[in-house]
Short mmCIF file of C-alpha atoms in Angstrom, two decimals:
data_model
loop_
_atom_site.label_atom_id
_atom_site.label_comp_id
_atom_site.label_asym_id
_atom_site.label_seq_id
_atom_site.Cartn_x
_atom_site.Cartn_y
_atom_site.Cartn_z
CA MET A 58 22.88 -31.66 1.45
CA LEU A 59 22.15 -28.05 2.32
CA HIS A 60 23.01 -28.51 5.91
CA ALA A 61 26.38 -29.68 4.84
CA HIS A 62 27.07 -26.28 3.29
CA LEU A 63 27.06 -24.68 6.75
CA GLU A 64 29.23 -27.33 8.33
CA GLN A 65 31.86 -27.86 5.59
CA SER A 66 33.90 -24.99 4.15
CA SER A 67 34.93 -27.15 1.37
CA ALA A 68 31.44 -28.04 0.16
CA LYS A 69 30.58 -27.52 -3.57
CA PRO A 70 29.39 -23.97 -4.28
CA LEU A 71 25.59 -23.47 -4.34
CA PRO A 72 23.96 -21.71 -7.22
CA VAL A 73 22.32 -19.15 -4.90
CA VAL A 74 22.50 -17.89 -1.28
CA ILE A 75 19.82 -15.43 -0.07
CA ILE A 76 20.74 -13.40 2.95
CA GLY A 77 17.49 -12.43 4.79
CA ASN A 78 14.40 -14.49 5.47
CA GLY A 79 11.71 -11.76 5.40
CA PRO A 80 8.89 -11.63 2.74
CA SER A 81 11.46 -11.00 0.01
CA GLY A 82 13.51 -14.07 0.79
CA ILE A 83 10.47 -16.24 1.30
CA CYS A 84 8.90 -15.19 -2.03
CA LEU A 85 12.27 -15.72 -3.94
CA SER A 86 12.67 -19.17 -2.37
CA TYR A 87 9.18 -20.15 -3.58
CA LEU A 88 9.97 -19.09 -7.12
CA LEU A 89 13.36 -20.85 -7.02
CA SER A 90 11.81 -24.07 -5.80
CA GLY A 91 10.32 -24.83 -9.14
CA ASN A 92 7.08 -22.91 -8.77
CA ILE A 93 6.48 -21.37 -12.13
CA PRO A 94 3.79 -18.64 -12.84
CA TYR A 95 1.80 -18.85 -16.09
CA VAL A 96 -1.24 -16.78 -17.26
CA ARG A 97 -4.20 -18.90 -16.60
CA ARG A 98 -6.61 -19.72 -19.42
CA ASN A 99 -8.85 -17.00 -20.75
CA PRO A 100 -7.71 -14.25 -18.29
CA VAL A 101 -9.49 -10.95 -18.29
CA HIS A 102 -7.26 -8.16 -17.10
CA PRO A 103 -8.67 -4.70 -16.65
CA ASN A 104 -5.55 -3.17 -18.32
CA PRO A 105 -6.27 -3.63 -22.05
CA ILE A 106 -2.62 -3.17 -23.02
CA LEU A 107 -1.40 -5.74 -20.52
CA GLN A 108 -4.19 -8.03 -21.50
CA ARG A 109 -3.10 -8.02 -25.17
CA LYS A 110 0.54 -8.72 -24.16
CA LEU A 111 -0.51 -11.64 -21.96
CA GLU A 112 -2.53 -13.17 -24.92
CA GLU A 113 0.57 -13.13 -27.16
CA THR A 114 2.49 -16.16 -25.62
CA PRO A 115 0.18 -17.67 -22.93
CA GLU A 116 2.05 -21.02 -23.05
CA VAL A 117 5.32 -19.30 -21.87
CA SER A 118 5.70 -18.81 -18.17
CA ILE A 119 6.12 -15.23 -16.94
CA LEU A 120 9.54 -16.00 -15.69
CA ASP A 121 10.64 -16.93 -19.27
CA GLN A 122 9.01 -13.92 -20.91
CA ASP A 123 10.55 -10.49 -21.58
CA ILE A 124 9.74 -8.85 -18.35
CA GLU A 125 10.81 -5.43 -19.55
CA TYR A 126 8.36 -5.65 -22.42
CA LEU A 127 5.45 -6.87 -20.14
CA SER A 128 6.05 -4.19 -17.64
CA GLU A 129 6.33 -1.30 -20.06
CA GLY A 130 3.81 1.50 -19.60
CA LEU A 131 2.47 0.36 -16.20
CA GLU A 132 1.75 2.91 -13.58
CA GLY A 133 1.10 2.71 -9.88
CA ARG A 134 2.40 3.29 -6.42
CA SER A 135 5.86 1.95 -7.01
CA SER A 136 8.68 3.31 -9.13
CA SER A 137 9.75 -0.30 -9.94
CA PRO A 138 8.24 -1.49 -13.26
CA VAL A 139 8.55 -5.22 -12.39
CA ALA A 140 6.99 -4.56 -9.02
CA LEU A 141 4.02 -3.00 -10.73
CA LEU A 142 3.81 -5.91 -13.17
CA PHE A 143 3.76 -8.68 -10.64
CA ASP A 144 1.33 -6.76 -8.48
CA ALA A 145 -0.99 -6.20 -11.54
CA LEU A 146 -0.83 -9.94 -12.25
CA MET A 147 -1.59 -10.93 -8.69
CA ARG A 148 -4.06 -8.02 -7.68
CA PRO A 149 -5.36 -6.73 -10.98
CA ASP A 150 -7.56 -3.86 -9.82
CA THR A 151 -6.82 -3.45 -6.07
CA ASP A 152 -5.88 0.24 -6.44
CA PHE A 153 -9.43 0.86 -7.59
CA GLY A 154 -10.94 -1.07 -4.74
CA GLY A 155 -11.60 -4.17 -6.73
CA THR A 156 -11.21 -7.74 -5.74
CA ALA A 157 -10.50 -9.33 -9.13
CA ASP A 158 -8.79 -12.68 -8.94
CA SER A 159 -5.14 -13.10 -9.84
CA VAL A 160 -4.49 -13.94 -13.51
CA LEU A 161 -1.69 -16.32 -12.63
CA ALA A 162 -1.79 -20.11 -12.39
CA TRP A 163 1.09 -21.83 -10.67
CA ALA A 164 2.68 -24.87 -11.89
CA HIS A 165 5.30 -26.98 -9.86
CA GLN A 166 8.13 -27.98 -12.06
CA PRO A 167 10.77 -29.58 -9.81
CA HIS A 168 13.27 -30.01 -12.70
CA ARG A 169 13.47 -26.12 -12.89
CA ALA A 170 14.22 -25.69 -9.25
CA ILE A 171 17.45 -23.99 -8.45
CA PRO A 172 19.24 -25.20 -5.23
CA HIS A 173 19.51 -22.36 -2.75
CA LEU A 174 19.92 -21.46 0.90
CA VAL A 175 17.98 -18.75 2.82
CA LEU A 176 19.90 -17.46 5.77
CA GLY A 177 18.18 -15.47 8.52
CA LYS A 178 18.73 -14.48 12.18
CA ASN A 179 15.21 -15.35 13.31
CA LEU A 180 12.48 -17.59 12.19
CA PRO A 181 11.02 -16.89 8.71
CA GLY A 182 9.42 -13.40 8.71
CA GLY A 183 12.40 -11.18 9.08
CA ALA A 184 11.90 -7.79 10.69
CA TRP A 185 8.26 -8.61 11.43
CA HIS A 186 9.49 -10.46 14.46
CA SER A 187 10.65 -7.23 15.99
CA ILE A 188 7.18 -5.52 15.71
CA GLU A 189 4.85 -5.79 18.70
CA GLY A 190 2.29 -8.41 17.71
CA SER A 191 -0.83 -6.30 18.33
CA MET A 192 0.30 -3.38 16.03
CA PHE A 193 -1.71 -3.03 12.85
CA THR A 194 0.05 -3.03 9.48
CA LEU A 195 0.18 0.22 7.47
CA SER A 196 -0.79 -1.70 4.26
CA GLN A 197 -4.10 -3.42 3.59
CA GLY A 198 -4.18 -7.04 4.78
CA ASP A 199 -4.81 -8.24 1.25
CA TRP A 200 -1.53 -6.71 0.27
CA MET A 201 0.52 -8.68 2.75
CA GLY A 202 0.02 -12.04 1.04
CA LEU A 203 2.59 -14.06 -0.84
CA PRO A 204 2.04 -15.99 -4.14
CA ASP A 205 -0.54 -18.72 -4.44
CA LEU A 206 -1.70 -18.53 -0.80
CA GLN A 207 -3.90 -15.45 -0.04
CA PHE A 208 -3.43 -13.95 3.41
CA LYS A 209 -7.20 -13.45 3.79
CA ASP A 210 -7.90 -17.18 3.18
CA TRP A 211 -5.29 -18.16 5.80
CA LEU A 212 -6.81 -15.58 8.22
CA SER A 213 -10.46 -16.88 7.68
CA LYS A 214 -9.37 -20.33 8.71
CA LYS A 215 -8.14 -18.70 11.99
CA LYS A 216 -11.61 -17.50 12.43
CA ARG A 217 -10.38 -13.95 12.24
CA GLY A 218 -10.72 -11.00 9.89
CA PHE A 219 -9.33 -7.60 9.08
CA ARG A 220 -9.93 -4.43 11.00
CA ASN A 221 -10.31 -1.50 8.63
CA ASN A 222 -8.82 -3.91 5.97
CA ARG A 223 -5.62 -4.17 8.04
CA ALA A 224 -3.95 -7.04 9.94
CA THR A 225 -1.75 -7.34 12.98
CA ALA A 226 1.97 -7.86 12.87
CA GLY A 227 1.46 -11.07 14.92
CA ASP A 228 -0.82 -12.54 12.29
CA ILE A 229 1.65 -11.64 9.53
CA VAL A 230 4.53 -13.45 11.30
CA GLN A 231 2.37 -16.63 11.76
CA TYR A 232 1.33 -16.42 8.08
CA TYR A 233 4.83 -16.22 6.85
CA GLN A 234 5.92 -19.16 8.98
CA TYR A 235 2.81 -21.09 7.80
CA TYR A 236 3.65 -20.20 4.20
CA VAL A 237 7.18 -21.55 4.42
CA ALA A 238 5.87 -24.84 5.85
CA LYS A 239 2.82 -25.21 3.54
CA LYS A 240 4.81 -24.61 0.39
CA GLY A 241 7.63 -27.11 1.41
CA LEU A 242 10.28 -24.50 1.70
CA LYS A 243 11.72 -25.27 5.14
CA LYS A 244 14.58 -27.34 3.80
CA ASN A 245 15.93 -24.19 2.11
CA PHE A 246 15.94 -22.13 5.27
CA ARG A 247 18.66 -21.83 7.94
CA CYS A 248 17.49 -19.82 10.87
CA GLY A 249 19.85 -18.63 13.59
CA THR A 250 22.45 -17.47 11.19
CA LEU A 251 24.38 -14.27 11.48
CA VAL A 252 26.21 -13.35 8.25
CA THR A 253 29.45 -11.45 8.96
CA SER A 254 31.09 -11.37 5.58
CA VAL A 255 30.27 -11.61 1.89
CA LYS A 256 33.36 -11.35 -0.42
CA LYS A 257 33.95 -12.12 -4.09
CA LEU A 258 36.57 -14.65 -4.88
CA SER A 259 37.72 -13.38 -8.29
CA VAL A 260 40.88 -13.21 -10.43
CA ASP A 261 39.72 -9.66 -11.32
CA VAL A 262 42.21 -7.53 -9.26
CA ASP A 263 40.24 -4.34 -10.18
CA SER A 264 37.12 -5.54 -8.20
CA CYS A 265 36.65 -3.97 -4.82
CA TYR A 266 35.49 -7.42 -3.80
CA ASN A 267 38.67 -9.23 -4.80
CA SER A 268 40.09 -10.69 -1.57
CA GLN A 269 41.86 -13.90 -2.73
CA ASN A 270 42.60 -16.20 -5.63
CA PRO A 271 39.91 -18.88 -5.77
CA GLN A 272 42.42 -21.39 -6.94
CA THR A 273 43.85 -21.43 -3.33
CA ASN A 274 40.83 -23.60 -2.43
CA PRO A 275 40.73 -26.85 -4.36
CA GLN A 276 37.05 -27.24 -4.11
CA VAL A 277 36.30 -23.83 -5.73
CA ASP A 278 36.29 -23.64 -9.57
CA SER A 279 38.12 -20.81 -11.21
CA GLY A 280 36.03 -17.82 -12.10
CA SER A 281 33.91 -15.48 -10.00
CA LEU A 282 32.35 -16.93 -6.84
CA PHE A 283 31.17 -15.45 -3.45
CA GLN A 284 32.25 -16.63 -0.01
CA VAL A 285 29.62 -16.09 2.74
CA ASP A 286 30.87 -16.38 6.28
CA GLY A 287 29.15 -16.17 9.60
CA PHE A 288 27.92 -17.85 12.64
CA LEU A 289 25.22 -20.59 13.09
CA THR A 290 23.50 -20.82 16.45
CA THR A 291 21.58 -24.04 17.30
CA VAL A 292 20.54 -25.71 20.64
CA SER A 293 24.02 -27.16 20.75
CA GLY A 294 25.88 -23.77 20.60
CA THR A 295 27.28 -21.38 18.05
CA GLN A 296 29.79 -22.28 15.45
CA PRO A 297 31.31 -20.42 12.39
CA PHE A 298 30.35 -21.40 8.84
CA SER A 299 31.57 -20.67 5.27
CA VAL A 300 29.49 -21.33 2.21
CA TYR A 301 30.42 -20.65 -1.41
CA ALA A 302 27.79 -19.42 -3.95
CA GLU A 303 27.73 -18.50 -7.53
CA ASN A 304 25.13 -15.75 -6.83
CA VAL A 305 24.29 -13.85 -3.64
CA VAL A 306 20.91 -12.13 -3.05
CA LEU A 307 20.93 -9.38 -0.39
CA ALA A 308 17.45 -9.29 1.16
CA THR A 309 18.29 -8.20 4.75
CA GLY A 310 15.85 -5.15 4.77
CA THR A 311 16.51 -1.81 6.50
CA TYR A 312 15.48 -2.23 10.12
CA ASP A 313 18.73 -3.39 11.70
CA SER A 314 20.37 -0.10 12.55
CA PRO A 315 18.22 2.67 14.17
CA SER A 316 18.99 6.15 12.97
CA ARG A 317 20.57 8.50 15.55
CA LEU A 318 20.36 12.22 16.23
CA GLY A 319 24.09 12.51 16.61
CA VAL A 320 23.82 14.85 19.64
CA LYS A 321 25.68 14.99 22.91
CA GLY A 322 24.39 12.61 25.62
CA GLU A 323 22.60 10.25 23.06
CA HIS A 324 24.78 7.47 24.51
CA LEU A 325 23.36 7.69 28.04
CA PRO A 326 21.50 4.64 29.31
CA PHE A 327 18.03 6.38 29.46
CA VAL A 328 18.13 7.25 25.78
CA HIS A 329 16.77 4.45 23.54
CA HIS A 330 16.27 3.97 19.80
CA THR A 331 13.46 1.25 19.52
CA LEU A 332 9.75 0.90 20.33
CA SER A 333 10.57 -2.42 22.02
CA ALA A 334 12.63 -0.57 24.72
CA LEU A 335 9.44 1.40 25.63
CA GLU A 336 7.46 -1.84 25.86
CA GLU A 337 10.12 -3.39 28.02
CA ALA A 338 10.36 -0.34 30.34
CA VAL A 339 6.63 -0.39 30.98
CA LYS A 340 6.65 -4.16 31.45
CA ASN A 341 9.48 -3.81 34.06
CA LYS A 342 7.60 -0.85 35.68
CA GLU A 343 10.58 1.57 35.13
CA ILE A 344 8.08 4.14 34.03
CA GLY A 345 4.48 4.83 34.82
CA MET A 346 1.82 7.49 35.15
CA MET A 347 3.66 9.12 38.05
CA SER A 348 6.99 9.31 36.25
CA ASP A 349 8.49 12.40 34.66
CA PRO A 350 7.43 12.54 31.01
CA ILE A 351 9.08 10.25 28.45
CA LEU A 352 10.47 12.08 25.38
CA ILE A 353 9.46 10.66 21.91
CA VAL A 354 11.46 12.07 19.00
CA GLY A 355 10.21 11.64 15.45
CA ALA A 356 7.12 12.13 13.32
CA GLY A 357 6.80 8.76 11.56
CA LEU A 358 4.62 5.81 12.30
CA THR A 359 6.99 4.22 14.73
CA ALA A 360 6.83 7.33 16.88
CA ALA A 361 3.06 7.44 16.51
CA ASP A 362 2.92 3.76 17.68
CA ALA A 363 4.97 4.78 20.74
CA ILE A 364 2.64 7.64 21.54
CA LEU A 365 -0.37 5.45 21.23
CA PHE A 366 1.28 2.77 23.44
CA ALA A 367 2.24 5.47 26.14
CA HIS A 368 -1.29 7.00 25.96
CA HIS A 369 -2.79 3.61 26.56
CA CYS A 370 -0.61 3.11 29.61
CA ASN A 371 -1.29 6.72 30.97
CA ILE A 372 2.43 7.63 30.65
CA PRO A 373 3.05 11.31 30.10
CA VAL A 374 4.74 12.24 26.86
CA ILE A 375 6.79 15.06 25.36
CA HIS A 376 6.79 14.72 21.61
CA ALA A 377 9.47 16.62 19.68
CA PHE A 378 9.87 16.59 15.87
CA ARG A 379 11.38 18.80 13.16
CA ARG A 380 8.55 19.29 10.74
CA ARG A 381 5.46 21.49 10.83
CA VAL A 382 2.28 19.56 11.74
CA ASN A 383 0.71 20.52 8.32
CA ASP A 384 3.84 19.62 6.27
CA PRO A 385 2.61 17.73 3.18
CA ALA A 386 5.60 15.39 3.52
CA LEU A 387 4.45 14.25 6.93
CA ILE A 388 3.13 10.65 6.67
CA PHE A 389 -0.04 11.61 8.60
CA ASN A 390 -1.09 14.00 5.86
CA GLN A 391 -0.91 11.17 3.31
CA LEU A 392 -3.16 8.55 5.13
CA PRO A 393 -6.88 8.25 4.67
CA LYS A 394 -8.60 9.15 7.95
CA THR A 395 -11.22 6.26 7.77
CA MET A 396 -8.64 3.54 7.22
CA TYR A 397 -6.10 4.77 9.81
CA PRO A 398 -8.13 6.33 12.74
CA GLU A 399 -5.42 5.79 15.37
CA TYR A 400 -2.73 7.66 13.37
CA HIS A 401 -5.28 10.38 12.54
CA LYS A 402 -5.73 10.63 16.36
CA VAL A 403 -2.05 11.08 16.91
CA HIS A 404 -1.85 13.72 14.23
CA GLN A 405 -4.79 15.59 15.87
CA MET A 406 -2.93 15.54 19.22
CA MET A 407 0.15 16.83 17.53
CA LYS A 408 -1.84 19.80 16.21
CA GLU A 409 -4.01 20.60 19.15
CA GLN A 410 -1.58 20.02 22.01
CA ALA A 411 1.43 22.15 20.75
CA ILE A 412 3.03 24.50 23.23
CA PRO A 413 2.14 27.22 24.18
CA TYR A 414 -1.58 26.35 23.55
CA PRO A 415 -3.06 23.94 26.12
CA GLY A 416 -5.15 21.40 24.52
CA PRO A 417 -7.68 18.75 25.47
CA TYR A 418 -5.22 15.80 25.81
CA GLU A 419 -3.77 15.19 29.32
CA CYS A 420 -0.17 13.84 29.63
CA TYR A 421 0.83 14.83 26.11
CA VAL A 422 2.82 17.88 24.92
CA SER A 423 3.62 18.46 21.15
CA LEU A 424 6.82 20.41 20.19
CA PRO A 425 6.71 20.83 16.41
CA GLU A 426 9.63 22.43 14.64
CA HIS A 427 12.00 21.54 17.58
CA HIS A 428 15.27 19.58 17.52
CA ILE A 429 17.35 18.16 20.39
CA VAL A 430 20.47 19.93 21.43
CA THR A 431 21.62 17.60 24.22
CA PHE A 432 20.78 15.05 26.77
CA THR A 433 22.28 15.50 30.31
CA GLU A 434 23.26 12.86 32.83
CA ASP A 435 20.62 14.08 35.37
CA ARG A 436 17.79 13.15 32.79
CA LYS A 437 17.19 16.52 31.35
CA CYS A 438 16.80 17.39 27.63
CA ILE A 439 17.68 20.69 26.09
CA PHE A 440 15.57 21.59 22.98
CA CYS A 441 15.80 24.39 20.39
CA ASP A 442 12.78 25.72 18.56
CA LYS A 443 12.70 27.22 15.06
CA SER A 444 13.56 30.74 16.40
CA GLY A 445 16.65 29.39 18.15
CA ARG A 446 15.32 29.71 21.56
CA GLN A 447 16.34 26.92 23.95
CA LYS A 448 14.27 25.21 26.69
CA ILE A 449 14.92 22.36 29.11
CA HIS A 450 12.52 19.61 30.19
CA ASN A 451 12.93 16.95 32.87
CA ILE A 452 12.34 13.49 31.31
CA SER A 453 12.37 9.87 32.64
CA MET A 454 13.41 8.23 29.44
CA ALA A 455 13.93 9.20 25.76
CA PHE A 456 12.94 7.22 22.72
CA VAL A 457 14.50 8.49 19.41
CA LEU A 458 12.40 6.93 16.70
CA ILE A 459 13.47 8.69 13.53
CA GLY A 460 13.87 5.70 11.14
CA SER A 461 16.42 3.11 10.53
CA ASN A 462 19.26 2.12 8.12
CA PRO A 463 20.35 -1.22 6.76
CA ASN A 464 23.20 -3.00 8.52
CA LEU A 465 25.60 -3.87 5.77
CA THR A 466 28.76 -4.40 7.80
CA TYR A 467 29.11 -7.75 6.16
CA LEU A 468 29.79 -6.12 2.89
CA PRO A 469 33.10 -4.43 1.88
CA ASN A 470 32.87 -0.80 2.73
CA ASN A 471 29.41 -1.31 4.26
CA GLY A 472 28.01 -1.69 0.76
CA VAL A 473 28.61 1.96 -0.13
CA ASP A 474 30.41 0.96 -3.46
CA LEU A 475 27.02 -0.70 -4.53
CA ALA A 476 24.83 2.26 -3.96
CA VAL A 477 23.47 4.65 -6.51
CA ASP A 478 25.62 7.35 -4.87
CA CYS A 479 28.89 5.56 -4.14
CA GLU A 480 29.96 8.23 -1.74
CA GLN A 481 26.90 8.08 0.62
CA PRO A 482 25.64 5.29 2.94
CA VAL A 483 23.07 2.89 1.56
CA SER A 484 19.50 4.05 2.41
CA SER A 485 16.26 2.55 1.17
CA LYS A 486 14.62 5.90 0.63
CA ARG A 487 17.47 8.16 -0.38
CA ASN A 488 20.33 5.98 -1.77
CA PRO A 489 19.36 2.26 -2.45
CA ILE A 490 21.70 -0.23 -3.95
CA ASP A 491 22.00 0.38 -7.65
CA VAL A 492 20.35 -2.56 -9.52
CA ASP A 493 19.15 -3.30 -13.06
CA PRO A 494 15.43 -2.61 -12.87
CA PHE A 495 14.53 -5.70 -14.74
CA THR A 496 16.88 -8.32 -13.04
CA TYR A 497 17.64 -6.57 -9.79
CA GLU A 498 21.34 -7.65 -10.27
CA SER A 499 23.82 -5.02 -9.04
CA VAL A 500 25.14 -2.78 -11.75
CA HIS A 501 28.53 -2.81 -9.95
CA GLU A 502 28.96 -6.43 -9.07
CA LYS A 503 27.72 -9.20 -11.38
CA GLY A 504 26.27 -12.23 -9.57
CA LEU A 505 25.22 -10.02 -6.58
CA TYR A 506 21.49 -9.11 -6.31
CA ALA A 507 19.51 -6.84 -4.03
CA MET A 508 15.76 -6.83 -3.34
CA GLY A 509 13.31 -5.43 -0.91
CA PRO A 510 14.12 -2.15 0.95
CA LEU A 511 17.79 -2.41 0.00
CA ALA A 512 16.66 -1.94 -3.69
CA GLY A 513 14.13 0.68 -2.77
CA ASP A 514 11.03 -1.47 -2.43
CA ASN A 515 9.59 -0.80 0.94
CA PHE A 516 6.19 -2.55 0.96
CA VAL A 517 5.51 -6.30 0.94
CA ARG A 518 3.14 -5.75 -1.90
CA PHE A 519 5.95 -4.55 -4.11
CA VAL A 520 8.96 -6.58 -2.90
CA GLN A 521 7.57 -9.63 -4.60
CA GLY A 522 8.26 -8.01 -8.03
CA GLY A 523 11.94 -7.97 -7.09
CA ALA A 524 11.73 -11.62 -6.36
CA LEU A 525 10.16 -12.20 -9.78
CA ALA A 526 12.92 -10.16 -11.44
CA VAL A 527 15.78 -12.12 -9.56
CA ALA A 528 14.23 -15.44 -10.19
CA SER A 529 13.71 -14.76 -13.89
CA SER A 530 17.32 -13.70 -14.24
CA LEU A 531 18.71 -16.68 -12.27
CA LEU A 532 16.56 -19.19 -14.20
CA LYS A 533 17.70 -17.61 -17.53
CA LYS A 534 21.37 -18.02 -16.27
CA ALA A 535 20.75 -21.62 -15.20
CA HIS A 536 18.71 -22.58 -18.37
CA PRO A 537 19.46 -20.36 -21.26
CA ASN A 538 17.07 -22.28 -23.42
CA PRO A 539 13.91 -22.70 -21.36
CA PRO A 540 11.33 -25.37 -22.17
#
């Protein structure tokens, strides 16, 4: 039935289409498949206020309760109250180093399942497929797990464990694919899909999404519906598809479009914007220990991963970044040294190897408080320091690793009209999609939801709260009077 929706434009509308098959989409698919969380019998939660609230209506599922009431007063490492709630229910005392069991029990209730489709370009796992498999996660391994199947339990079956409580990206991808298969979710997933357009079919001419009258299609009921268009690639080729949905959930993450410096020469073929391009250049022997230095621009974790990779391959590096090495906003100044020794090593190199002071690390030069002026065709880079003085370095390749932005070209006006600031591009850190904090439904477009980084939740640990909010909202729409 679901496959027909990608092959027949006239198919009956689905209740829900989820765009994006990373951890957000996977978690939401699990909840919409009739998997309902309840508070287990005689739970003991370390938060006494939450404990008292959980005791009030233990026979009512979490999805059917007042999520705003349950999450009121919770504090933690996320600004989303629902993210803190779901995290507190699944990992009650994890921020204090505890290992208390989840207070949730899961019941499979097929009659409450909501038919849905999860569209993704790759296999389940989303952006995790683009991360080199041996890289370690920033978050603790325990925090990478999805509901009702702990990541550490899956890892122990593979006869492996955590290193400094962290896991590799390769293990995470395998776990997510196993989760989809183990939980019986495969039938909801369509991999190899590229969504090119999401538009609202509405009689409301004032809506920026209004593109056509739904009554022009005899299979679409009157009222507000979404049309999702794109291309499906299978072994037999690529073909266009259209599917109609009553609700659309945006869960495409924020790693599709690397940020750019916007300087002259950035388009030249030796200037790249992904870590994978560095790995590919080494693999193809385009660069090596005898090459001119590579330039790495940025002071985040991706830039640090690139430095570690180049250091391991004995490739000389010039590292340029805008901030001071001791800037409190620098991510390295926020990470515990014992848990992240490799990133502490990079930070140490950044401090000790800054020009004009020669340091103990060969093949690495740090340029703090520098910005790029231009790249030239003969593989030179012109820098400018904080005093305005310019300098030139020969480089073999450049890797601009300064973050990324979501690719929302499939939305009208690139989704800008949905953002908190409707005059600026959508950004997970600075300008997320504006959603109701307890349903994650867009405040600008009813029936359209956003979760994960698009809604400002940037860690797997907390994106699951968004899934809880969306599932609760959709279930209450589908069943106004729950059992």
